[in-house]
């Protein structure tokens, strides 16, 4: 399949001006001022007019409960599985799936099967092995074997710390799991990243900081998430990022609900702070916690209600950066493109470059709304509508 996107403003993520972009099969073949090819009509060439539009890399959402999550208010609160069009219409072309609180009623076999399904439906998927709990329940029985022998497994997580729902892991237990992920990553050319769920407990990043201080394991082995769940945690996150650590923001849709009532730091405001504090442009990511339950507990830690995360929060976060905080688009989109690709060592992902995967989003220049989404060279969303649906999705 050959596709040419013409006359479009390209953000690689850095802005390189108006270009023509040629896609051959599932790869980006050329980015030039003007591309002319003559195939004498032997092969059909799809032309897309990019006038008035912006081309950005397809979004990488590296923390999604693709199998559903939760159940923190009993079995009726187990959240539904991810669907293809919900992801693609949110601009997501690569997803990293994870289990969460529940690693029993949902397990690694099911998570891997779900990831393979979404992959066959057209997007790229990876997964973390384990759940909140340590010792980890893996697919093969060992962390190292999982990472080294299962292509889709790129690290461990989300391991919960500083949370009333965590398994309250000891320092030694935590260290050993991190060490196994690291060594398996080194041996297999993967990131071996440790995705850490941070709760609202007072210990915050303490366990991670101890590993960094007391062992030889580098700070870059971790990707702690939900760093913006409170102002107090975010302040610790800034110090951590300034020391070279990676931090992951969890996006949310409704600022009134989560910012005002729950004390969350919006991604846009958090990123503004990071930039003012001089944190590296490589060290932050934004994920949706998609399909995860958003359980609400009162001050006595009693369950009072539940919502579901969605990948739509990524673009909402990017738009708030640009329109409310005046952060350049080329910086804001790093959080969902080149940064997760680099941190998680996802080859061919996260940039608009020759020979990279043809994972792309076309956005309206004025509104930054998603118009078209291309995954592995195939058009998934066109004129704001999903044109490829998951197997059991209804038109
Ligand atoms: Zn979490």
Tab-separated table of C-alpha atoms and ligand atoms in Angstrom:
chain	number	residue	atom	x	y	z
A	1	UNK	CA	0.000	0.000	0.000
A	2	UNK	CA	1.316	3.458	-0.948
A	3	UNK	CA	0.031	6.633	0.692
A	4	UNK	CA	1.135	10.228	0.185
A	5	UNK	CA	0.102	12.897	2.672
A	6	UNK	CA	0.525	16.229	0.918
A	7	UNK	CA	1.158	19.753	2.076
A	8	UNK	CA	1.061	19.064	5.803
A	9	UNK	CA	2.724	20.754	8.777
A	10	UNK	CA	4.992	18.059	10.227
A	11	UNK	CA	5.871	17.773	13.912
A	12	UNK	CA	8.471	15.001	14.258
A	13	UNK	CA	7.782	15.976	17.282
A	14	UNK	CA	9.936	19.062	16.449
A	15	UNK	CA	8.272	21.237	13.843
A	16	UNK	CA	9.932	20.974	10.399
A	17	UNK	CA	7.402	22.961	8.364
A	18	UNK	CA	5.140	21.980	5.456
A	19	UNK	CA	6.106	18.672	3.819
A	20	UNK	CA	4.880	15.753	1.732
A	21	UNK	CA	5.141	12.400	3.537
A	22	UNK	CA	5.331	9.079	1.687
A	23	UNK	CA	4.245	5.834	3.348
A	24	UNK	CA	5.253	2.478	1.868
A	25	UNK	CA	3.457	-0.437	3.493
A	26	UNK	CA	3.783	-0.034	7.241
A	27	UNK	CA	6.805	2.324	7.153
A	28	UNK	CA	7.506	6.007	6.578
A	29	UNK	CA	9.555	6.106	3.345
A	30	UNK	CA	10.203	9.821	2.808
A	31	UNK	CA	9.554	13.286	4.245
A	32	UNK	CA	10.312	15.884	1.556
A	33	UNK	CA	9.206	19.321	0.397
A	34	UNK	CA	7.584	17.745	-2.684
A	35	UNK	CA	7.217	14.081	-3.584
A	36	UNK	CA	6.395	12.967	-7.158
A	37	UNK	CA	6.093	9.316	-8.055
A	38	UNK	CA	4.893	7.843	-11.307
A	39	UNK	CA	3.826	4.203	-11.206
A	40	UNK	CA	1.939	4.350	-14.545
A	41	UNK	CA	-1.199	3.393	-12.665
A	42	UNK	CA	0.165	-0.094	-11.874
A	43	UNK	CA	-0.239	0.433	-8.139
A	44	UNK	CA	-2.943	2.483	-6.502
A	45	UNK	CA	-1.637	5.479	-4.597
A	46	UNK	CA	-3.813	6.933	-1.840
A	47	UNK	CA	-3.450	10.712	-1.622
A	48	UNK	CA	-4.391	12.617	1.529
A	49	UNK	CA	-4.621	16.411	1.417
A	50	UNK	CA	-2.977	17.720	4.579
A	51	UNK	CA	-3.735	21.401	3.976
A	52	UNK	CA	-4.692	23.091	7.252
A	53	UNK	CA	-3.610	20.046	9.224
A	54	UNK	CA	-0.755	18.978	11.486
A	55	UNK	CA	0.962	15.599	11.305
A	56	UNK	CA	2.215	14.139	14.598
A	57	UNK	CA	3.420	10.641	15.511
A	58	UNK	CA	0.666	8.241	16.611
A	59	UNK	CA	0.237	8.370	20.375
A	60	UNK	CA	1.853	5.790	22.644
A	61	UNK	CA	-0.325	5.170	25.691
A	62	UNK	CA	1.995	3.186	27.932
A	63	UNK	CA	-0.316	2.449	30.845
A	64	UNK	CA	-3.680	0.991	29.838
A	65	UNK	CA	-5.731	-1.729	31.523
A	66	UNK	CA	-6.588	-3.243	28.131
A	67	UNK	CA	-8.159	-6.262	29.795
A	68	UNK	CA	-10.209	-4.071	32.088
A	69	UNK	CA	-9.296	-3.498	35.691
A	70	UNK	CA	-10.662	-2.622	39.009
A	71	UNK	CA	-13.316	-4.459	40.843
A	72	UNK	CA	-12.462	-2.348	43.861
A	73	UNK	CA	-16.119	-2.038	44.743
A	74	UNK	CA	-16.845	-5.746	44.266
A	75	UNK	CA	-17.313	-7.874	41.150
A	76	UNK	CA	-19.903	-5.616	39.537
A	77	UNK	CA	-17.269	-2.866	39.377
A	78	UNK	CA	-14.817	-4.812	37.189
A	79	UNK	CA	-14.238	-2.431	34.274
A	80	UNK	CA	-14.704	-3.458	30.605
A	81	UNK	CA	-11.927	-4.392	28.147
A	82	UNK	CA	-10.416	-1.845	25.745
A	83	UNK	CA	-11.877	-1.684	22.249
A	84	UNK	CA	-9.949	-0.890	19.083
A	85	UNK	CA	-11.889	2.185	17.960
A	86	UNK	CA	-11.905	3.767	21.416
A	87	UNK	CA	-8.089	3.699	21.265
A	88	UNK	CA	-7.670	4.761	17.624
A	89	UNK	CA	-10.188	7.612	17.787
A	90	UNK	CA	-8.122	8.882	20.751
A	91	UNK	CA	-5.030	8.927	18.500
A	92	UNK	CA	-3.452	5.865	20.103
A	93	UNK	CA	-1.495	3.581	17.756
A	94	UNK	CA	0.679	1.864	20.391
A	95	UNK	CA	-0.539	0.688	23.745
A	96	UNK	CA	1.199	-0.940	26.718
A	97	UNK	CA	-1.223	-3.145	28.635
A	98	UNK	CA	-1.052	-3.810	32.347
A	99	UNK	CA	-2.951	-5.631	35.066
A	100	UNK	CA	-3.720	-3.657	38.194
A	101	UNK	CA	-5.123	-4.314	41.627
A	102	UNK	CA	-6.564	-7.628	40.491
A	103	UNK	CA	-4.006	-10.202	39.330
A	104	UNK	CA	-6.203	-13.171	40.219
A	105	UNK	CA	-9.498	-12.871	38.306
A	106	UNK	CA	-7.415	-11.364	35.493
A	107	UNK	CA	-4.079	-12.965	34.733
A	108	UNK	CA	-1.093	-12.783	32.383
A	109	UNK	CA	-2.448	-15.373	29.929
A	110	UNK	CA	-5.556	-13.273	29.386
A	111	UNK	CA	-3.558	-10.045	29.190
A	112	UNK	CA	-1.240	-11.486	26.532
A	113	UNK	CA	-4.211	-12.831	24.545
A	114	UNK	CA	-5.924	-9.435	24.649
A	115	UNK	CA	-2.708	-7.708	23.494
A	116	UNK	CA	-2.381	-10.151	20.591
A	117	UNK	CA	-6.005	-9.494	19.633
A	118	UNK	CA	-5.562	-5.712	19.494
A	119	UNK	CA	-2.369	-6.220	17.511
A	120	UNK	CA	-4.180	-8.337	14.938
A	121	UNK	CA	-6.894	-5.695	14.730
A	122	UNK	CA	-4.268	-3.160	13.613
A	123	UNK	CA	-2.406	-1.349	16.405
A	124	UNK	CA	0.888	-2.171	18.163
A	125	UNK	CA	0.763	-3.625	21.654
A	126	UNK	CA	3.142	-4.479	24.474
A	127	UNK	CA	2.514	-5.545	28.060
A	128	UNK	CA	4.058	-5.489	31.514
A	129	UNK	CA	4.221	-8.696	33.501
A	130	UNK	CA	2.742	-8.837	37.000
A	131	UNK	CA	0.182	-6.712	38.804
A	132	UNK	CA	0.106	-4.523	41.932
A	133	UNK	CA	1.416	-7.376	43.981
A	134	UNK	CA	4.864	-8.709	44.899
A	135	UNK	CA	6.046	-11.401	44.495
A	136	UNK	CA	4.865	-11.028	40.909
A	137	UNK	CA	2.621	-13.633	39.335
A	138	UNK	CA	4.259	-14.013	35.944
A	139	UNK	CA	3.411	-15.944	32.792
A	140	UNK	CA	6.306	-18.404	32.849
A	141	UNK	CA	6.929	-18.437	36.590
A	142	UNK	CA	9.930	-16.092	36.451
A	143	UNK	CA	10.291	-12.378	35.726
A	144	UNK	CA	13.482	-12.915	33.719
A	145	UNK	CA	11.992	-15.691	31.603
A	146	UNK	CA	8.896	-13.583	30.849
A	147	UNK	CA	10.911	-10.596	29.634
A	148	UNK	CA	13.516	-12.629	27.755
A	149	UNK	CA	11.196	-15.066	25.971
A	150	UNK	CA	7.868	-13.293	25.394
A	151	UNK	CA	8.230	-10.597	22.701
A	152	UNK	CA	5.406	-8.427	23.998
A	153	UNK	CA	6.628	-8.280	27.611
A	154	UNK	CA	8.896	-5.232	28.026
A	155	UNK	CA	9.012	-4.816	31.790
A	156	UNK	CA	7.163	-5.384	35.052
A	157	UNK	CA	4.216	-3.607	36.605
A	158	UNK	CA	2.280	-1.887	37.675
A	159	UNK	CA	3.836	-2.703	41.052
A	160	UNK	CA	2.013	-0.747	43.764
A	161	UNK	CA	3.810	1.121	46.543
A	162	UNK	CA	2.695	3.724	49.088
A	163	UNK	CA	-0.905	2.556	48.700
A	164	UNK	CA	-3.421	0.868	50.994
A	165	UNK	CA	-4.082	-1.554	48.084
A	166	UNK	CA	-0.415	-2.544	47.620
A	167	UNK	CA	1.014	-5.831	48.917
A	168	UNK	CA	3.221	-3.733	51.222
A	169	UNK	CA	6.410	-5.180	49.670
A	170	UNK	CA	9.584	-5.273	51.722
A	171	UNK	CA	12.664	-3.438	50.465
A	172	UNK	CA	14.428	-6.733	49.649
A	173	UNK	CA	11.411	-8.091	47.799
A	174	UNK	CA	11.114	-4.914	45.739
A	175	UNK	CA	14.870	-4.812	45.012
A	176	UNK	CA	14.922	-8.391	43.754
A	177	UNK	CA	12.037	-7.831	41.322
A	178	UNK	CA	13.650	-4.644	39.988
A	179	UNK	CA	17.014	-6.399	39.611
A	180	UNK	CA	15.430	-9.255	37.652
A	181	UNK	CA	13.644	-6.810	35.324
A	182	UNK	CA	16.869	-4.904	34.769
A	183	UNK	CA	19.060	-7.906	33.990
A	184	UNK	CA	16.423	-9.497	31.738
A	185	UNK	CA	16.138	-6.172	29.883
A	186	UNK	CA	19.896	-6.004	29.383
A	187	UNK	CA	20.026	-9.576	28.093
A	188	UNK	CA	17.125	-9.166	25.668
A	189	UNK	CA	17.685	-5.602	24.414
A	190	UNK	CA	14.462	-4.435	26.053
A	191	UNK	CA	13.874	-1.668	28.583
A	192	UNK	CA	13.063	-4.026	31.461
A	193	UNK	CA	11.320	-1.019	32.925
A	194	UNK	CA	9.635	-1.160	36.315
A	195	UNK	CA	6.285	0.593	36.080
A	196	UNK	CA	5.438	1.628	39.643
A	197	UNK	CA	1.958	2.592	40.787
A	198	UNK	CA	2.264	5.356	43.365
A	199	UNK	CA	-0.569	5.549	45.865
A	200	UNK	CA	-1.540	8.462	48.052
A	201	UNK	CA	0.430	7.201	51.070
A	202	UNK	CA	2.921	9.381	52.909
A	203	UNK	CA	5.901	7.233	51.836
A	204	UNK	CA	5.513	8.504	48.261
A	205	UNK	CA	8.682	7.606	46.219
A	206	UNK	CA	10.590	6.370	49.273
A	207	UNK	CA	11.010	2.747	48.192
A	208	UNK	CA	12.333	3.719	44.751
A	209	UNK	CA	14.675	6.318	46.219
A	210	UNK	CA	16.103	3.703	48.596
A	211	UNK	CA	16.871	1.345	45.697
A	212	UNK	CA	18.639	4.164	43.858
A	213	UNK	CA	20.618	5.168	46.954
A	214	UNK	CA	21.464	1.741	48.382
A	215	UNK	CA	22.034	-0.374	45.254
A	216	UNK	CA	23.792	-0.056	41.903
A	217	UNK	CA	20.494	0.044	40.006
A	218	UNK	CA	20.133	3.349	38.096
A	219	UNK	CA	17.175	5.682	38.553
A	220	UNK	CA	16.251	5.190	34.881
A	221	UNK	CA	15.079	1.630	35.588
A	222	UNK	CA	11.787	3.010	36.926
A	223	UNK	CA	8.775	4.688	35.422
A	224	UNK	CA	6.631	5.711	38.408
A	225	UNK	CA	3.065	6.594	37.440
A	226	UNK	CA	0.232	8.724	38.894
A	227	UNK	CA	2.922	11.267	39.892
A	228	UNK	CA	0.330	14.061	39.635
A	229	UNK	CA	-2.279	12.486	41.904
A	230	UNK	CA	-1.613	15.167	44.551
A	231	UNK	CA	0.419	18.333	44.944
A	232	UNK	CA	2.560	16.766	47.689
A	233	UNK	CA	3.480	13.760	45.553
A	234	UNK	CA	4.140	15.937	42.518
A	235	UNK	CA	6.633	18.072	44.481
A	236	UNK	CA	8.580	14.882	45.255
A	237	UNK	CA	8.247	13.969	41.573
A	238	UNK	CA	9.912	17.204	40.490
A	239	UNK	CA	12.927	16.494	42.740
A	240	UNK	CA	13.039	12.931	41.403
A	241	UNK	CA	12.931	14.081	37.763
A	242	UNK	CA	15.656	16.660	38.427
A	243	UNK	CA	17.874	13.804	39.595
A	244	UNK	CA	17.339	12.149	36.204
A	245	UNK	CA	14.299	9.967	36.947
A	246	UNK	CA	11.386	9.489	34.584
A	247	UNK	CA	7.901	10.468	35.731
A	248	UNK	CA	4.536	9.524	34.270
A	249	UNK	CA	1.480	11.756	34.524
A	250	UNK	CA	-1.974	10.189	34.560
A	251	UNK	CA	-4.347	12.121	32.341
A	252	UNK	CA	-7.948	12.801	33.232
A	253	UNK	CA	-10.873	14.215	31.374
A	254	UNK	CA	-12.781	16.501	33.658
A	255	UNK	CA	-10.690	19.243	35.320
A	256	UNK	CA	-13.526	20.238	37.653
A	257	UNK	CA	-13.893	16.758	39.075
A	258	UNK	CA	-10.283	15.716	39.450
A	259	UNK	CA	-8.458	18.975	39.998
A	260	UNK	CA	-10.814	20.750	42.327
A	261	UNK	CA	-12.247	17.890	44.308
A	262	UNK	CA	-9.345	15.440	44.329
A	263	UNK	CA	-6.371	17.801	44.387
A	264	UNK	CA	-4.841	16.406	41.198
A	265	UNK	CA	-2.176	18.403	39.331
A	266	UNK	CA	-3.318	18.758	35.715
A	267	UNK	CA	-0.734	17.520	33.183
A	268	UNK	CA	-0.593	20.983	31.581
A	269	UNK	CA	0.176	22.741	34.860
A	270	UNK	CA	2.604	20.028	35.892
A	271	UNK	CA	4.484	20.239	32.609
A	272	UNK	CA	4.682	24.023	32.948
A	273	UNK	CA	6.316	23.497	36.357
A	274	UNK	CA	8.771	20.912	34.969
A	275	UNK	CA	9.822	23.318	32.215
A	276	UNK	CA	10.254	26.171	34.701
A	277	UNK	CA	12.325	23.894	36.965
A	278	UNK	CA	14.584	22.891	34.058
A	279	UNK	CA	13.676	19.169	34.020
A	280	UNK	CA	14.939	17.383	30.901
A	281	UNK	CA	12.508	17.331	27.961
A	282	UNK	CA	13.121	13.568	27.746
A	283	UNK	CA	11.951	12.620	31.241
A	284	UNK	CA	8.147	12.914	31.286
A	285	UNK	CA	5.333	10.853	29.838
A	286	UNK	CA	1.555	11.089	29.883
A	287	UNK	CA	-0.681	8.013	30.022
A	288	UNK	CA	-4.411	7.524	30.389
A	289	UNK	CA	-4.760	4.653	32.877
A	290	UNK	CA	-7.363	3.688	30.265
A	291	UNK	CA	-10.037	1.147	31.273
A	292	UNK	CA	-8.685	1.347	34.795
A	293	UNK	CA	-11.162	1.897	37.551
A	294	UNK	CA	-11.066	5.274	39.161
A	295	UNK	CA	-12.288	4.187	42.585
A	296	UNK	CA	-13.260	6.895	44.965
A	297	UNK	CA	-12.570	6.314	48.651
A	298	UNK	CA	-13.522	8.534	51.540
A	299	UNK	CA	-11.064	9.615	54.223
A	300	UNK	CA	-11.644	6.318	56.066
A	301	UNK	CA	-10.536	4.453	52.877
A	302	UNK	CA	-14.097	3.228	52.319
A	303	UNK	CA	-15.267	2.771	48.736
A	304	UNK	CA	-17.801	5.411	47.686
A	305	UNK	CA	-17.972	5.246	43.861
A	306	UNK	CA	-16.196	4.413	40.602
A	307	UNK	CA	-15.343	5.767	37.111
A	308	UNK	CA	-13.352	4.401	34.130
A	309	UNK	CA	-10.176	5.888	32.571
A	310	UNK	CA	-10.033	6.647	28.862
A	311	UNK	CA	-7.301	7.350	26.282
A	312	UNK	CA	-9.214	10.484	25.268
A	313	UNK	CA	-7.516	12.132	28.243
A	314	UNK	CA	-4.199	12.219	26.323
A	315	UNK	CA	-5.354	14.727	23.707
A	316	UNK	CA	-7.271	16.693	26.351
A	317	UNK	CA	-3.971	17.045	28.249
A	318	UNK	CA	-2.040	18.096	25.125
A	319	UNK	CA	-4.667	20.684	24.202
A	320	UNK	CA	-4.608	22.170	27.708
A	321	UNK	CA	-0.806	22.529	27.426
A	322	UNK	CA	-1.085	24.415	24.142
A	323	UNK	CA	-4.216	26.496	24.712
A	324	UNK	CA	-4.079	27.161	28.463
A	325	UNK	CA	-0.368	27.074	29.343
A	326	UNK	CA	1.141	28.262	26.033
A	327	UNK	CA	3.458	25.271	25.885
A	328	UNK	CA	4.585	24.602	22.293
A	329	UNK	CA	2.879	21.571	20.720
A	330	UNK	CA	6.279	20.095	19.841
A	331	UNK	CA	7.139	19.918	23.555
A	332	UNK	CA	3.742	18.759	24.832
A	333	UNK	CA	3.465	15.844	22.381
A	334	UNK	CA	6.815	14.455	23.500
A	335	UNK	CA	4.879	13.022	26.467
A	336	UNK	CA	2.946	10.620	24.228
A	337	UNK	CA	5.428	10.071	21.376
A	338	UNK	CA	9.247	10.144	21.479
A	339	UNK	CA	9.586	10.066	25.276
A	340	UNK	CA	7.711	6.810	25.957
A	341	UNK	CA	9.348	5.299	22.846
A	342	UNK	CA	12.810	6.091	24.207
A	343	UNK	CA	12.145	5.174	27.828
A	344	UNK	CA	10.527	1.844	26.851
A	345	UNK	CA	12.957	1.202	23.946
A	346	UNK	CA	10.157	0.812	21.397
A	347	UNK	CA	12.041	0.577	18.112
A	348	UNK	CA	10.604	2.497	15.146
A	349	UNK	CA	8.027	4.246	17.321
A	350	UNK	CA	7.336	7.785	18.510
A	351	UNK	CA	8.884	9.859	15.707
A	352	UNK	CA	8.126	10.888	12.136
A	353	UNK	CA	11.359	9.750	10.535
A	354	UNK	CA	12.364	7.740	7.509
A	355	UNK	CA	12.085	3.970	8.146
A	356	UNK	CA	10.047	4.517	11.310
A	357	UNK	CA	6.640	2.845	11.576
A	358	UNK	CA	3.810	4.594	9.725
A	359	UNK	CA	1.895	5.397	12.933
A	360	UNK	CA	0.484	8.886	12.476
A	361	UNK	CA	-2.220	11.318	13.556
A	362	UNK	CA	-3.535	14.195	11.449
A	363	UNK	CA	-4.864	17.002	13.639
A	364	UNK	CA	-6.865	20.082	12.685
A	365	UNK	CA	-4.469	23.024	12.888
A	366	UNK	CA	-6.869	25.323	14.734
A	367	UNK	CA	-8.532	22.975	17.217
A	368	UNK	CA	-5.976	20.121	17.430
A	369	UNK	CA	-8.902	17.707	17.059
A	370	UNK	CA	-8.057	14.317	15.586
A	371	UNK	CA	-9.069	14.006	11.930
A	372	UNK	CA	-7.222	10.922	10.667
A	373	UNK	CA	-5.256	8.153	12.371
A	374	UNK	CA	-2.934	5.759	10.554
A	375	UNK	CA	-1.538	2.671	12.302
A	376	UNK	CA	1.125	0.478	10.673
A	377	UNK	CA	0.353	2.241	7.355
A	378	UNK	CA	-3.365	1.559	7.473
A	379	UNK	CA	-6.021	4.247	7.860
A	380	UNK	CA	-7.954	3.498	11.061
A	381	UNK	CA	-9.773	6.805	11.516
A	382	UNK	CA	-10.834	9.124	8.675
A	383	UNK	CA	-12.833	12.368	8.864
A	384	UNK	CA	-13.016	11.891	12.667
A	385	UNK	CA	-14.710	8.492	12.337
A	386	UNK	CA	-13.306	5.002	12.934
A	387	UNK	CA	-13.186	3.192	9.576
A	388	UNK	CA	-11.740	-0.005	11.099
A	389	UNK	CA	-13.662	-1.528	13.982
A	390	UNK	CA	-12.674	-4.240	16.455
A	391	UNK	CA	-14.148	-7.689	15.913
A	392	UNK	CA	-17.190	-7.284	18.151
A	393	UNK	CA	-17.672	-3.551	17.820
A	394	UNK	CA	-20.934	-2.384	16.285
A	395	UNK	CA	-21.113	0.299	13.597
B	1	LIG	ZN1	-2.170	2.491	38.963
